[in-house]
JSON list of C-alpha atoms in Angstrom, two decimals:
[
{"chain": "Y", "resi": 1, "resn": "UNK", "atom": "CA", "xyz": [10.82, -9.55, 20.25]},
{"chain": "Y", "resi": 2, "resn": "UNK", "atom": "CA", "xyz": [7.44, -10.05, 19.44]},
{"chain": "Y", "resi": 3, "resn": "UNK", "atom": "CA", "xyz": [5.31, -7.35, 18.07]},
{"chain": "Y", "resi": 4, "resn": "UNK", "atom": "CA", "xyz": [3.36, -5.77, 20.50]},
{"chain": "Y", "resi": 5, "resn": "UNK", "atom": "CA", "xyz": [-0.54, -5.00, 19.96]},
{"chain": "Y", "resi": 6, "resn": "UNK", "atom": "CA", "xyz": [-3.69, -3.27, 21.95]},
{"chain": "Y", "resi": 7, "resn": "UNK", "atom": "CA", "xyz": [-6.62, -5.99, 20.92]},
{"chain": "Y", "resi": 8, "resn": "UNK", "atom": "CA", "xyz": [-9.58, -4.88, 23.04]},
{"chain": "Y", "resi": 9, "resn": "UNK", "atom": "CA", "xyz": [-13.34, -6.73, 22.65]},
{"chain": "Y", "resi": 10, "resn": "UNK", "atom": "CA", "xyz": [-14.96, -3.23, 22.76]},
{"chain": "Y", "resi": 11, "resn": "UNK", "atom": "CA", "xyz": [-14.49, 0.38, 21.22]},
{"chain": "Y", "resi": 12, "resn": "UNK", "atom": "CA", "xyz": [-11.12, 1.94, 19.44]},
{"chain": "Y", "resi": 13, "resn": "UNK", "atom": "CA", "xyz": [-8.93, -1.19, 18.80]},
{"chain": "Y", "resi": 14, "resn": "UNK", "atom": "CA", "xyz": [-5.03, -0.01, 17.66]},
{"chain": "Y", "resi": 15, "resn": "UNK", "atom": "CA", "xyz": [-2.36, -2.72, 16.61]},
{"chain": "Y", "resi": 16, "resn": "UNK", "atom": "CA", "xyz": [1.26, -1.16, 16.14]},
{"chain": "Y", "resi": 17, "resn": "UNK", "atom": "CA", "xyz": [4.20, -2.69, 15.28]},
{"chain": "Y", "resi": 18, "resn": "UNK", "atom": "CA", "xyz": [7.38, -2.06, 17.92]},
{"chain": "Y", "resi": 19, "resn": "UNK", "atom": "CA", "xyz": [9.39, -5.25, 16.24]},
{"chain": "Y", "resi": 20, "resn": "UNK", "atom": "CA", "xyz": [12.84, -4.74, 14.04]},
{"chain": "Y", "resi": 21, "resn": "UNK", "atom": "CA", "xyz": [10.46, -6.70, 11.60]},
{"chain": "Y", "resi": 22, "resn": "UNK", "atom": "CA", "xyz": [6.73, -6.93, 10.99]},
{"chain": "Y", "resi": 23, "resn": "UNK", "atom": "CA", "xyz": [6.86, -10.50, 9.82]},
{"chain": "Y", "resi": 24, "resn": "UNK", "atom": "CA", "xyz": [6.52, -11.31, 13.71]},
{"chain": "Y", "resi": 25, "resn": "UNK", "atom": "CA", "xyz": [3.55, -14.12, 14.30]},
{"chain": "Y", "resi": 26, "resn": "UNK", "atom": "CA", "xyz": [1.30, -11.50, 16.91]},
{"chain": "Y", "resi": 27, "resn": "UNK", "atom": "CA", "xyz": [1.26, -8.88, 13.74]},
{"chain": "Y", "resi": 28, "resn": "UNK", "atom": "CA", "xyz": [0.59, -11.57, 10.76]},
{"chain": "Y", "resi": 29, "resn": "UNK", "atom": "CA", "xyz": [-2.04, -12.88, 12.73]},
{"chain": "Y", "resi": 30, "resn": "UNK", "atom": "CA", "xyz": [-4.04, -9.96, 12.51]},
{"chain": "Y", "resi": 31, "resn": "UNK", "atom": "CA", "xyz": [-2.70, -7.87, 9.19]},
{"chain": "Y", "resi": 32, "resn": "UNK", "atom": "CA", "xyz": [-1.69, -9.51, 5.66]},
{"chain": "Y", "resi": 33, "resn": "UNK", "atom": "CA", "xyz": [0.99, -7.85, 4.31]},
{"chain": "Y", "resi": 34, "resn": "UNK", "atom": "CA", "xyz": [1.74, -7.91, 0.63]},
{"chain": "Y", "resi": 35, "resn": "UNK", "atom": "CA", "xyz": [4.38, -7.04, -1.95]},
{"chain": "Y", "resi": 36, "resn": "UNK", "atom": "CA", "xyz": [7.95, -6.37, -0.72]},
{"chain": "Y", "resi": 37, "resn": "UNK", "atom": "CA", "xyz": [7.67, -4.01, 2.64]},
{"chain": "Y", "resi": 38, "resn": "UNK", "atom": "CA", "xyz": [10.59, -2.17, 4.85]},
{"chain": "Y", "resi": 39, "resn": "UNK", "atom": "CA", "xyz": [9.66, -2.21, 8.82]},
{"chain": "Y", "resi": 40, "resn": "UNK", "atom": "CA", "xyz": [11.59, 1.18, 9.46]},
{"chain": "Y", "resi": 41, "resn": "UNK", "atom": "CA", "xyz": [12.53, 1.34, 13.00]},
{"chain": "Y", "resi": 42, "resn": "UNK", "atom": "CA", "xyz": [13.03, 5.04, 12.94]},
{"chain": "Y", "resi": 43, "resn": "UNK", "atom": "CA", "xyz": [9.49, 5.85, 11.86]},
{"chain": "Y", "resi": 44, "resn": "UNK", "atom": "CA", "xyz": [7.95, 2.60, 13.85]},
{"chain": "Y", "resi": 45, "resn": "UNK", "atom": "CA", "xyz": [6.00, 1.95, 10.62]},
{"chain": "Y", "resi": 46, "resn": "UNK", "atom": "CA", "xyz": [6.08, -0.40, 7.85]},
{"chain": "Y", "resi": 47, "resn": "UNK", "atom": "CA", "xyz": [7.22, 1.09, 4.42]},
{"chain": "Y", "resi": 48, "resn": "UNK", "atom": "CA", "xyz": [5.27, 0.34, 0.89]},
{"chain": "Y", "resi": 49, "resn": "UNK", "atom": "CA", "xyz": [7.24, 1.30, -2.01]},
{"chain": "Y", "resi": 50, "resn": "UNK", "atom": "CA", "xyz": [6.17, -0.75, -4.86]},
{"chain": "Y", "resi": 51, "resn": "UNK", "atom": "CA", "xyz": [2.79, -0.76, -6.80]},
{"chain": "Y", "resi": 52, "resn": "UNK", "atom": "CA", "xyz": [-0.27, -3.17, -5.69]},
{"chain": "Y", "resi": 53, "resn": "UNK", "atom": "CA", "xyz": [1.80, -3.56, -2.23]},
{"chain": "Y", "resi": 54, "resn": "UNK", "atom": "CA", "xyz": [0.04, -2.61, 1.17]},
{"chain": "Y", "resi": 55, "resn": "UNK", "atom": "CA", "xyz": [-2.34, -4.64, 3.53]},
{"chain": "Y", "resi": 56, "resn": "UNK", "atom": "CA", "xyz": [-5.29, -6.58, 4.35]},
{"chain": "Y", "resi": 57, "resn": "UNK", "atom": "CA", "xyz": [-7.58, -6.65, 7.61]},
{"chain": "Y", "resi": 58, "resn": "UNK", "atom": "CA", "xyz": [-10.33, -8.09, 9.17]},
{"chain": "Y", "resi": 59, "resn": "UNK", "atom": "CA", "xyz": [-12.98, -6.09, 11.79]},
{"chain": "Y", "resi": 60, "resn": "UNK", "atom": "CA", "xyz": [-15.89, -6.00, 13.65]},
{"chain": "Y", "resi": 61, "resn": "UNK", "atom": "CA", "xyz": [-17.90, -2.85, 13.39]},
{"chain": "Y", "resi": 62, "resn": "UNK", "atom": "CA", "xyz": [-18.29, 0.06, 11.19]},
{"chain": "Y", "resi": 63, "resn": "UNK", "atom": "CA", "xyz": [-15.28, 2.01, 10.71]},
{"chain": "Y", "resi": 64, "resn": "UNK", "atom": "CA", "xyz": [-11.59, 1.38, 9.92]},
{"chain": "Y", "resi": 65, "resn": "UNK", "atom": "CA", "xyz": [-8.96, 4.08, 10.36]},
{"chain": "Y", "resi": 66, "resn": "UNK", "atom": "CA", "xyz": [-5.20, 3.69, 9.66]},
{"chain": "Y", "resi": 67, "resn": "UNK", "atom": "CA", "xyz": [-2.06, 6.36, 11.01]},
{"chain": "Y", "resi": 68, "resn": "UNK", "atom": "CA", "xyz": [-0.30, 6.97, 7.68]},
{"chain": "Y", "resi": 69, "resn": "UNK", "atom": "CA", "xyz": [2.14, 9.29, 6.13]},
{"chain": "Y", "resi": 70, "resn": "UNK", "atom": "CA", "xyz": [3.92, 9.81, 2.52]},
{"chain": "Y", "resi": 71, "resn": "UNK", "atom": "CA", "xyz": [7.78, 10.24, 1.78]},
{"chain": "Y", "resi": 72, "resn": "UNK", "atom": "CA", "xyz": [8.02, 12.10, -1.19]},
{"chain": "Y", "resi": 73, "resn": "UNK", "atom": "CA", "xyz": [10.58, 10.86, -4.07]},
{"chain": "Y", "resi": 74, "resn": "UNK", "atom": "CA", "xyz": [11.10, 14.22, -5.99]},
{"chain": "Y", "resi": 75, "resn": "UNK", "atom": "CA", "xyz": [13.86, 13.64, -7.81]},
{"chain": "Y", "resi": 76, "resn": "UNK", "atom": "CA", "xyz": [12.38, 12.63, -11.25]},
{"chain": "Y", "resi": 77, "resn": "UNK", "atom": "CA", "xyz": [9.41, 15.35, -11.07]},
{"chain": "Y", "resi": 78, "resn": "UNK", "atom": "CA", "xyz": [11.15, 18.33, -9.55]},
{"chain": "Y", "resi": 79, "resn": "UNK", "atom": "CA", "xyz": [8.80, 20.64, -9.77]},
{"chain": "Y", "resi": 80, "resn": "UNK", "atom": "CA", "xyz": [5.72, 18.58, -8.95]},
{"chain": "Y", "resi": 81, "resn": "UNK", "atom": "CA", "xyz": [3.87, 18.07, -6.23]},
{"chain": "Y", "resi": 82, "resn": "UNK", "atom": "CA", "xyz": [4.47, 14.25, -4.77]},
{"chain": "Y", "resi": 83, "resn": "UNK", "atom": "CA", "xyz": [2.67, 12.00, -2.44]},
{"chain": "Y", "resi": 84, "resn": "UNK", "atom": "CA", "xyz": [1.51, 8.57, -2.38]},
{"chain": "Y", "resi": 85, "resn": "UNK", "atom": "CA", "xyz": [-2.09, 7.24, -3.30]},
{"chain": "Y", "resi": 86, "resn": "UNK", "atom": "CA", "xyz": [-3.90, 4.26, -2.55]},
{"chain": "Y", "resi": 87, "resn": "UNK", "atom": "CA", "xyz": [-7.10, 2.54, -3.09]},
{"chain": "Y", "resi": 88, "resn": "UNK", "atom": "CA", "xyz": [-9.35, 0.57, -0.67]},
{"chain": "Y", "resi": 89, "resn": "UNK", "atom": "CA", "xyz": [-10.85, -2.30, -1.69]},
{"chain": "Y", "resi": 90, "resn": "UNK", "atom": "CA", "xyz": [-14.07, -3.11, 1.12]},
{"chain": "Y", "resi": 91, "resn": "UNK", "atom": "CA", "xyz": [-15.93, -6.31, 1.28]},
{"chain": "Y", "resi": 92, "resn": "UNK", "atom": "CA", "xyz": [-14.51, -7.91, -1.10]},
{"chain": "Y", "resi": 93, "resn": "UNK", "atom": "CA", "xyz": [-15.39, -4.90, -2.88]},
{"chain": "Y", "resi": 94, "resn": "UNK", "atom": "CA", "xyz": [-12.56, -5.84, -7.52]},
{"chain": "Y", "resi": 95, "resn": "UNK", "atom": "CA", "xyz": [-12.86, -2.01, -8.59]},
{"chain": "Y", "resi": 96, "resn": "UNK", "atom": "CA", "xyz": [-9.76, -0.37, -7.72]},
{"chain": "Y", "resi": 97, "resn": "UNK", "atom": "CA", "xyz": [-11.30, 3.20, -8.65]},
{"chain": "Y", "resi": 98, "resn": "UNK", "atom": "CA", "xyz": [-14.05, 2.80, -5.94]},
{"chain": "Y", "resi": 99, "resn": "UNK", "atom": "CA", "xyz": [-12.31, 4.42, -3.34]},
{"chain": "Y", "resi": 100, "resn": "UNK", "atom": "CA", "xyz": [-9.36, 6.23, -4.19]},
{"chain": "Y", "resi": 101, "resn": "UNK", "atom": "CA", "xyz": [-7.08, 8.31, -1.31]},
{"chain": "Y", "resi": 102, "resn": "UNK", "atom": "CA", "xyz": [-4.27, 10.67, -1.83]},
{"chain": "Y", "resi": 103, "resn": "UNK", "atom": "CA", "xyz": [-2.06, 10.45, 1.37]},
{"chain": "Y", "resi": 104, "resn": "UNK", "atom": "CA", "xyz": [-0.07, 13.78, 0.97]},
{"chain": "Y", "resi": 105, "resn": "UNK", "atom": "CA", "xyz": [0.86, 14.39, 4.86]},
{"chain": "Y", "resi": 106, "resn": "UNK", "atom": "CA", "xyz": [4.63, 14.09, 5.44]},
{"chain": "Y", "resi": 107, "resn": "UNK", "atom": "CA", "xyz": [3.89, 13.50, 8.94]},
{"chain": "Y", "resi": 108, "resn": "UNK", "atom": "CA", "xyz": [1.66, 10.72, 9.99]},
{"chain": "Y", "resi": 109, "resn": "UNK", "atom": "CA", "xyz": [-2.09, 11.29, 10.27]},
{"chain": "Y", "resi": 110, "resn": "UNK", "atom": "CA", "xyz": [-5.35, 9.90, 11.22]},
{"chain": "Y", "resi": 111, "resn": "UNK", "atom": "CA", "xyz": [-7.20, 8.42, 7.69]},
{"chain": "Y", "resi": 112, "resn": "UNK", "atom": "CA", "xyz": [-10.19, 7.01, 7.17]},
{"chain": "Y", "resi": 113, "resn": "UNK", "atom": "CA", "xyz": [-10.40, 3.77, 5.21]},
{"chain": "Y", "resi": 114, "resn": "UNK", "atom": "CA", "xyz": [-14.16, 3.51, 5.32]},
{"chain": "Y", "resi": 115, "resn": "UNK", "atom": "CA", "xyz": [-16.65, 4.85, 7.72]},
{"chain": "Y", "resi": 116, "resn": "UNK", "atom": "CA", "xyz": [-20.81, 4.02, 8.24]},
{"chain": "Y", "resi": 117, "resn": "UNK", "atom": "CA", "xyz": [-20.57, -0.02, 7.12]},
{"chain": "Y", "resi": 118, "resn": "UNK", "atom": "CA", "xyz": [-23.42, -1.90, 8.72]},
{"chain": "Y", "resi": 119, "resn": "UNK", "atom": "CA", "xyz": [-22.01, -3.19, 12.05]},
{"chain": "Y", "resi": 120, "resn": "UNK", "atom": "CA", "xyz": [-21.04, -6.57, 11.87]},
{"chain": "Y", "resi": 121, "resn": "UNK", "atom": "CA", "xyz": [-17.53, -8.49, 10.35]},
{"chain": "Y", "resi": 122, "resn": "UNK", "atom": "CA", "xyz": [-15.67, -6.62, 7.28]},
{"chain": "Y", "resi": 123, "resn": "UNK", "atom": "CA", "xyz": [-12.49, -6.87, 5.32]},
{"chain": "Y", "resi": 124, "resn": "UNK", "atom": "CA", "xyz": [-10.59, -4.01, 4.22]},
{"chain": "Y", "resi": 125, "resn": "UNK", "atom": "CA", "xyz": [-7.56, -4.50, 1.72]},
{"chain": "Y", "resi": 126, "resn": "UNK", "atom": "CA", "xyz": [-5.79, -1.11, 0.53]},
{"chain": "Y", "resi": 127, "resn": "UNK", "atom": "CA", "xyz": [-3.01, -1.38, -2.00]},
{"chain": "Y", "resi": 128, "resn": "UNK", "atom": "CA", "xyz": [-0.67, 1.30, -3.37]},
{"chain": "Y", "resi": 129, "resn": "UNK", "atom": "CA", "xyz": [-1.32, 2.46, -6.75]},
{"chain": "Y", "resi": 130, "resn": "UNK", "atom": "CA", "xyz": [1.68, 5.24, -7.46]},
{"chain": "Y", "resi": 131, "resn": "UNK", "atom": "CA", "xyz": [4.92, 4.26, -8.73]},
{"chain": "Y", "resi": 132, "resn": "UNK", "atom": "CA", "xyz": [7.84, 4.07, -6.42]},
{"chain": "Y", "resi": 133, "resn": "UNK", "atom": "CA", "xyz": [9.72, 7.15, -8.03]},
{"chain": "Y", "resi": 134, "resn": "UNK", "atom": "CA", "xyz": [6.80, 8.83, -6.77]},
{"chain": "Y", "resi": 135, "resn": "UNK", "atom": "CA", "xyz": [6.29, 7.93, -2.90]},
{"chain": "Y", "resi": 136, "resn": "UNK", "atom": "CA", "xyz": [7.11, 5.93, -0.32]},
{"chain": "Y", "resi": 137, "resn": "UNK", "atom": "CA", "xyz": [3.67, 5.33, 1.70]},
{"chain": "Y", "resi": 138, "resn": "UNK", "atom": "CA", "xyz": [3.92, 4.69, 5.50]},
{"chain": "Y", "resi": 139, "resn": "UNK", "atom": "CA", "xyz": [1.48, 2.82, 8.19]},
{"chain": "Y", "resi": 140, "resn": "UNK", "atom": "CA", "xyz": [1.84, 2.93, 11.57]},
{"chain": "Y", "resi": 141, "resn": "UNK", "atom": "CA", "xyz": [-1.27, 2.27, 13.17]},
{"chain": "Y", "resi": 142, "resn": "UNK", "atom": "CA", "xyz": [-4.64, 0.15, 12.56]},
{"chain": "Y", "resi": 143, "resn": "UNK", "atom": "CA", "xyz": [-7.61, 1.34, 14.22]},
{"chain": "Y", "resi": 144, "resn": "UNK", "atom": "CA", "xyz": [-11.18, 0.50, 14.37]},
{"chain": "Y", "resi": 145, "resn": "UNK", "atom": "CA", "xyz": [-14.70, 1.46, 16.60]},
{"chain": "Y", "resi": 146, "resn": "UNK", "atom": "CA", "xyz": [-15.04, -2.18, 16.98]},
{"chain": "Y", "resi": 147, "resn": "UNK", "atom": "CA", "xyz": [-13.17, -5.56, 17.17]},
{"chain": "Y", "resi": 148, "resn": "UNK", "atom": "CA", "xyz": [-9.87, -6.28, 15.06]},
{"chain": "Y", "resi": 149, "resn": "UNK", "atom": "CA", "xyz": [-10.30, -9.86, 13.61]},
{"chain": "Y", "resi": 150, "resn": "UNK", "atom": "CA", "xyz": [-7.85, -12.52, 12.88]},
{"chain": "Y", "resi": 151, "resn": "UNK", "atom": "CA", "xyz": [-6.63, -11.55, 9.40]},
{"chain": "Y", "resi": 152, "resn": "UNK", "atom": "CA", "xyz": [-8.49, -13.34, 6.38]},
{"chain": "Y", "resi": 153, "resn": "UNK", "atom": "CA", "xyz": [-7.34, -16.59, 5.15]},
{"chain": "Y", "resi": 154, "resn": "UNK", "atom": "CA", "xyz": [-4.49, -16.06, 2.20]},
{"chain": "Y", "resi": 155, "resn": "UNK", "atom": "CA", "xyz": [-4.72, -16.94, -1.19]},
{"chain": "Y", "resi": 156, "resn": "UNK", "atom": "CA", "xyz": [-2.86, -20.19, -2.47]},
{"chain": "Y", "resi": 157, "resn": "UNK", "atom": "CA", "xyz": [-1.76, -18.83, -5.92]},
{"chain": "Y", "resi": 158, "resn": "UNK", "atom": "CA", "xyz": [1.13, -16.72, -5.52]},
{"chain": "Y", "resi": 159, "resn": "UNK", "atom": "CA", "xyz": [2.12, -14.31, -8.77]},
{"chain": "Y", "resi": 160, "resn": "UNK", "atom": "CA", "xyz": [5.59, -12.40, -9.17]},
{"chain": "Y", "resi": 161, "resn": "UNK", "atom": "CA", "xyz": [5.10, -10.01, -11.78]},
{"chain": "Y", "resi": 162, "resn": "UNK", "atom": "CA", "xyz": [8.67, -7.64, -12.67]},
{"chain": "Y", "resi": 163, "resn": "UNK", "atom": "CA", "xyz": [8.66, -4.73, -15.13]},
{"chain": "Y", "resi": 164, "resn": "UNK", "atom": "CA", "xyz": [8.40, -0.88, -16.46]},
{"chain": "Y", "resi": 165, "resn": "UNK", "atom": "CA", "xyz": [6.19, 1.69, -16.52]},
{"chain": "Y", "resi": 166, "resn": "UNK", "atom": "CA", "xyz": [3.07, -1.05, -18.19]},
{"chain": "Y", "resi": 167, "resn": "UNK", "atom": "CA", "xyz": [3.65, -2.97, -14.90]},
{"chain": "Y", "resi": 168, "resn": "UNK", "atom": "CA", "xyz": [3.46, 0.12, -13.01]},
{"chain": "Y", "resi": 169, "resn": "UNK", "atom": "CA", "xyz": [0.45, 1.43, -14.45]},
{"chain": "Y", "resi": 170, "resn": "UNK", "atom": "CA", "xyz": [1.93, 4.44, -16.04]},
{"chain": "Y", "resi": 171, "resn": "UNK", "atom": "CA", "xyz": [-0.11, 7.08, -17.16]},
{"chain": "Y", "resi": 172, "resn": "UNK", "atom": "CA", "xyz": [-3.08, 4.69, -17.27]},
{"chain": "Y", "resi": 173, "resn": "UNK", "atom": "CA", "xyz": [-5.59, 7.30, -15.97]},
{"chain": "Y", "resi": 174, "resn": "UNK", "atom": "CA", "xyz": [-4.94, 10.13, -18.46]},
{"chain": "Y", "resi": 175, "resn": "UNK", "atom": "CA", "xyz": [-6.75, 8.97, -21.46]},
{"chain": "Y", "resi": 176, "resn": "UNK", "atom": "CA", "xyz": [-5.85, 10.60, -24.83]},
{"chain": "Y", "resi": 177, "resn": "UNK", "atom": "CA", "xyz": [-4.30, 13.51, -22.72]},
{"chain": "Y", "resi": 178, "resn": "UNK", "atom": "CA", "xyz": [-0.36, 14.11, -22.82]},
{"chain": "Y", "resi": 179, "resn": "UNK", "atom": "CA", "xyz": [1.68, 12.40, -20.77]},
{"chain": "Y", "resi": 180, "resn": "UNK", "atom": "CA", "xyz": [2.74, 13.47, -17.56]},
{"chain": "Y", "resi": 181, "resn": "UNK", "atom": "CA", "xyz": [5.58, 10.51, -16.54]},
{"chain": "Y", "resi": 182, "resn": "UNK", "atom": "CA", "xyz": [5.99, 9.58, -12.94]},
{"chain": "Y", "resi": 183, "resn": "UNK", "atom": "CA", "xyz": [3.60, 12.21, -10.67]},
{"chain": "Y", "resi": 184, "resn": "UNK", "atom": "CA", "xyz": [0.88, 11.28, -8.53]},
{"chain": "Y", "resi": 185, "resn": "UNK", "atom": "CA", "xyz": [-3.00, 10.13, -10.08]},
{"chain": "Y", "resi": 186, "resn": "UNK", "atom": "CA", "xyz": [-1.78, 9.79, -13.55]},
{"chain": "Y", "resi": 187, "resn": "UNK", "atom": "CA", "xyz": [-1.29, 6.05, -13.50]},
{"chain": "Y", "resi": 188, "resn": "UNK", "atom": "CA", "xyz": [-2.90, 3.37, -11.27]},
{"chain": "Y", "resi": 189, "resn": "UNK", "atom": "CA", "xyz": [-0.47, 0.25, -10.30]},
{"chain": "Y", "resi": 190, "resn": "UNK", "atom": "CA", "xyz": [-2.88, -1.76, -8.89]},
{"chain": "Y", "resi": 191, "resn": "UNK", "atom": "CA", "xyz": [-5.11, -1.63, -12.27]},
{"chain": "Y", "resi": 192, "resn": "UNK", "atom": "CA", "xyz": [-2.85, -3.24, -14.40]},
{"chain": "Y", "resi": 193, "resn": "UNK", "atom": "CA", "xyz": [-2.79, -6.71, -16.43]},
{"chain": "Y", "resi": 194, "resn": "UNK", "atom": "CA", "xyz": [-0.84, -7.87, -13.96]},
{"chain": "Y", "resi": 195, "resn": "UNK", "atom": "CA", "xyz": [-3.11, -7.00, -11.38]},
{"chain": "Y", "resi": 196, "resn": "UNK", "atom": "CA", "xyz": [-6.29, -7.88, -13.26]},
{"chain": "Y", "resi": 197, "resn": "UNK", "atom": "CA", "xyz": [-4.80, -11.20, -14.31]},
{"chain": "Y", "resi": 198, "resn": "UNK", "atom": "CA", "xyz": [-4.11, -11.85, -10.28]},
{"chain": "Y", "resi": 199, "resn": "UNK", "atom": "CA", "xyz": [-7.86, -10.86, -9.56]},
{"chain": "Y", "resi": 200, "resn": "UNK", "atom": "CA", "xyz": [-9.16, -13.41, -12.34]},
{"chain": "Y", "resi": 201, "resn": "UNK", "atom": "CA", "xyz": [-7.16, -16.18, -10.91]},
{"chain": "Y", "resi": 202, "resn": "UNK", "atom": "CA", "xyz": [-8.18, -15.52, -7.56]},
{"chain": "Y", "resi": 203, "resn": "UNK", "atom": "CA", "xyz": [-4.25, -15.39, -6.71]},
{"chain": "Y", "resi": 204, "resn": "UNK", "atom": "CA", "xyz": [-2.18, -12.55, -4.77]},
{"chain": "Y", "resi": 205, "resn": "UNK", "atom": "CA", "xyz": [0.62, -11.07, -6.62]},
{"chain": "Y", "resi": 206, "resn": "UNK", "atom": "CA", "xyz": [3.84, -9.00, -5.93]},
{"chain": "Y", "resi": 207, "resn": "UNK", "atom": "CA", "xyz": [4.69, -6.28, -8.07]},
{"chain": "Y", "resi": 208, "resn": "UNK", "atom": "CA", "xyz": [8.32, -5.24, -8.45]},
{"chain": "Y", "resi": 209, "resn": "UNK", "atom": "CA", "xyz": [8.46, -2.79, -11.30]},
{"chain": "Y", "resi": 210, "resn": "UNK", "atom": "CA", "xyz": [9.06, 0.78, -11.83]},
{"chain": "Y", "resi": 211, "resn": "UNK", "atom": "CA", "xyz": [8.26, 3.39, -14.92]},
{"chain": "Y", "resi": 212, "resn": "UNK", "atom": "CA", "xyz": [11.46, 3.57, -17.41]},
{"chain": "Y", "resi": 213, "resn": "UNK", "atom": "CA", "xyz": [13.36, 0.98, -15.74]},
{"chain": "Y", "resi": 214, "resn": "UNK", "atom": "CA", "xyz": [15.83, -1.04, -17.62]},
{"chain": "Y", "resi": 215, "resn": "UNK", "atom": "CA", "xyz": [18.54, -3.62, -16.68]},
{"chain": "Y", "resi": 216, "resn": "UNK", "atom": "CA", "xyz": [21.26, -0.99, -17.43]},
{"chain": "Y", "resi": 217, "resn": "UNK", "atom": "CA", "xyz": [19.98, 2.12, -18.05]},
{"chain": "Y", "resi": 218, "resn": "UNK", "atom": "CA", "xyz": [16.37, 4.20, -18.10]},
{"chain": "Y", "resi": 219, "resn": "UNK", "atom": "CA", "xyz": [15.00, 5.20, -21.52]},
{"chain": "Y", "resi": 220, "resn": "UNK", "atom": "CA", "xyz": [16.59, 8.63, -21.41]},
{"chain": "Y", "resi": 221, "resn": "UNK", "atom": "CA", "xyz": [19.83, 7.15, -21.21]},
{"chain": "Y", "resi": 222, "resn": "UNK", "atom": "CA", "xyz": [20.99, 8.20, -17.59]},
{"chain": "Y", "resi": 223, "resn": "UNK", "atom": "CA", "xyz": [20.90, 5.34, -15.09]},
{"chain": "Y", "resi": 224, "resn": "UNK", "atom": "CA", "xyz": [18.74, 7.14, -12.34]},
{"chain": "Y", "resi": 225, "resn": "UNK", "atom": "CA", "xyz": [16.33, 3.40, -12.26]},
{"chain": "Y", "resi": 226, "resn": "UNK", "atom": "CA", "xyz": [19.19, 0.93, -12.51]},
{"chain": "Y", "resi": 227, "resn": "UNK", "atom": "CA", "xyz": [18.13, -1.95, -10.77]},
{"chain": "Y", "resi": 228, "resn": "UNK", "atom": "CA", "xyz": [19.75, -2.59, -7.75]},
{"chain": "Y", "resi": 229, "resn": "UNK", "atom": "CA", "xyz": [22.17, -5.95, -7.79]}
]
């Protein structure tokens, strides 16, 4: 079935998604979706898992909103506190420190993307930047005080990049502080080479990497980040 959406010319606009899949032509038309995503039936919402993934929209007036929620992955960092976080990336707007979000509901919530733009036509692209060991980040709604737009046009250079912890952006925030592995705002995935080299070449890229991950085994020797055949 097709996905079904609420488009209205005036005040809140709200797309959801009530397909097995959100790759159905209604949905693309009006969200990009990027890196590998899960449309989870149970939850009615798709699923982000992997660095630099998450989506990109296109609006008419001053405010963008999106229903989100975090699964939390505690099984590397125990005794840590786990959610996901994302960055927002407005207007076409390359720093992915600008605007940084920690979504740490485990039930889905109202956030705001950005609020008090000029009225008139924006984009807003938001990207997870915690590993997957950390989170699982969830979207089930799109909202908006104006119009939702057609989404932008894609980019024609596609990148794959595949990797560890350097792919993931691993402890990339923490400076000449200790290391604190896999736990939320230490690391950033969507500031990595990868991800810069994407933004130079004006291409979109899809991340599939995660922090100690090895063909057989993880770096402390257990197999906890075997990758999946």
């Amino acid at each position: 079935p097709a996905a079904e959406s609420t488009v209205a010319k005036g005040g809140t606009v709200l797309l959801s998604v009530e397909a097995e899949t959100p790759a159905e032509e209604e949905f693309v038309e009006y969200v990009n979706l990027f890196g590998r995503t899960i449309y989870r039936t149970n939850y009615q919402a798709v699923q982000f898992d992997n660095v630099a993934s998450g989506f990109e929209v296109k609006f008419k007036g001053t405010a963008f909103y999106a229903e989100m929620r975090t699964i939390k992955q505690p099984k590397i960092n125990q005794n840590r506190e786990m959610y996901s976080v994302i960055c927002v990336f407005v207007d076409g707007s390359t720093d992915p420190l600008e605007t940084i979000i920690n979504v740490e509901t485990e039930a889905f919530e109202r956030y705001t993307l950005c609020q008090n733009l000029p009225e008139g036509e924006h984009t807003v692209k938001v990207l997870k930047t915690d590993d997957p060991l950390v989170s699982s980040w969830l979207v089930r709604g799109y909202e908006t005080d104006g119009e939702l737009l057609p989404a932008p046009e894609r980019k024609q250079l596609k990148i794959e990049a595949y990797g560890d912890s350097i792919t993931s952006g691993g402890d990339s925030l923490i400076g000449d502080g200790p290391s604190y592995d896999v736990v939320p705002g230490t690391g950033h995935g969507a500031a990595t080479y990868a991800t810069f080299a994407a933004q130079a070449l004006d291409a979109e890229i899809n991340v599939f990497s995660r922090s100690g991950i090895c063909l057989y085994a993880a770096s402390s020797g257990d197999q906890i980040n075997v990758v999946e055949k």
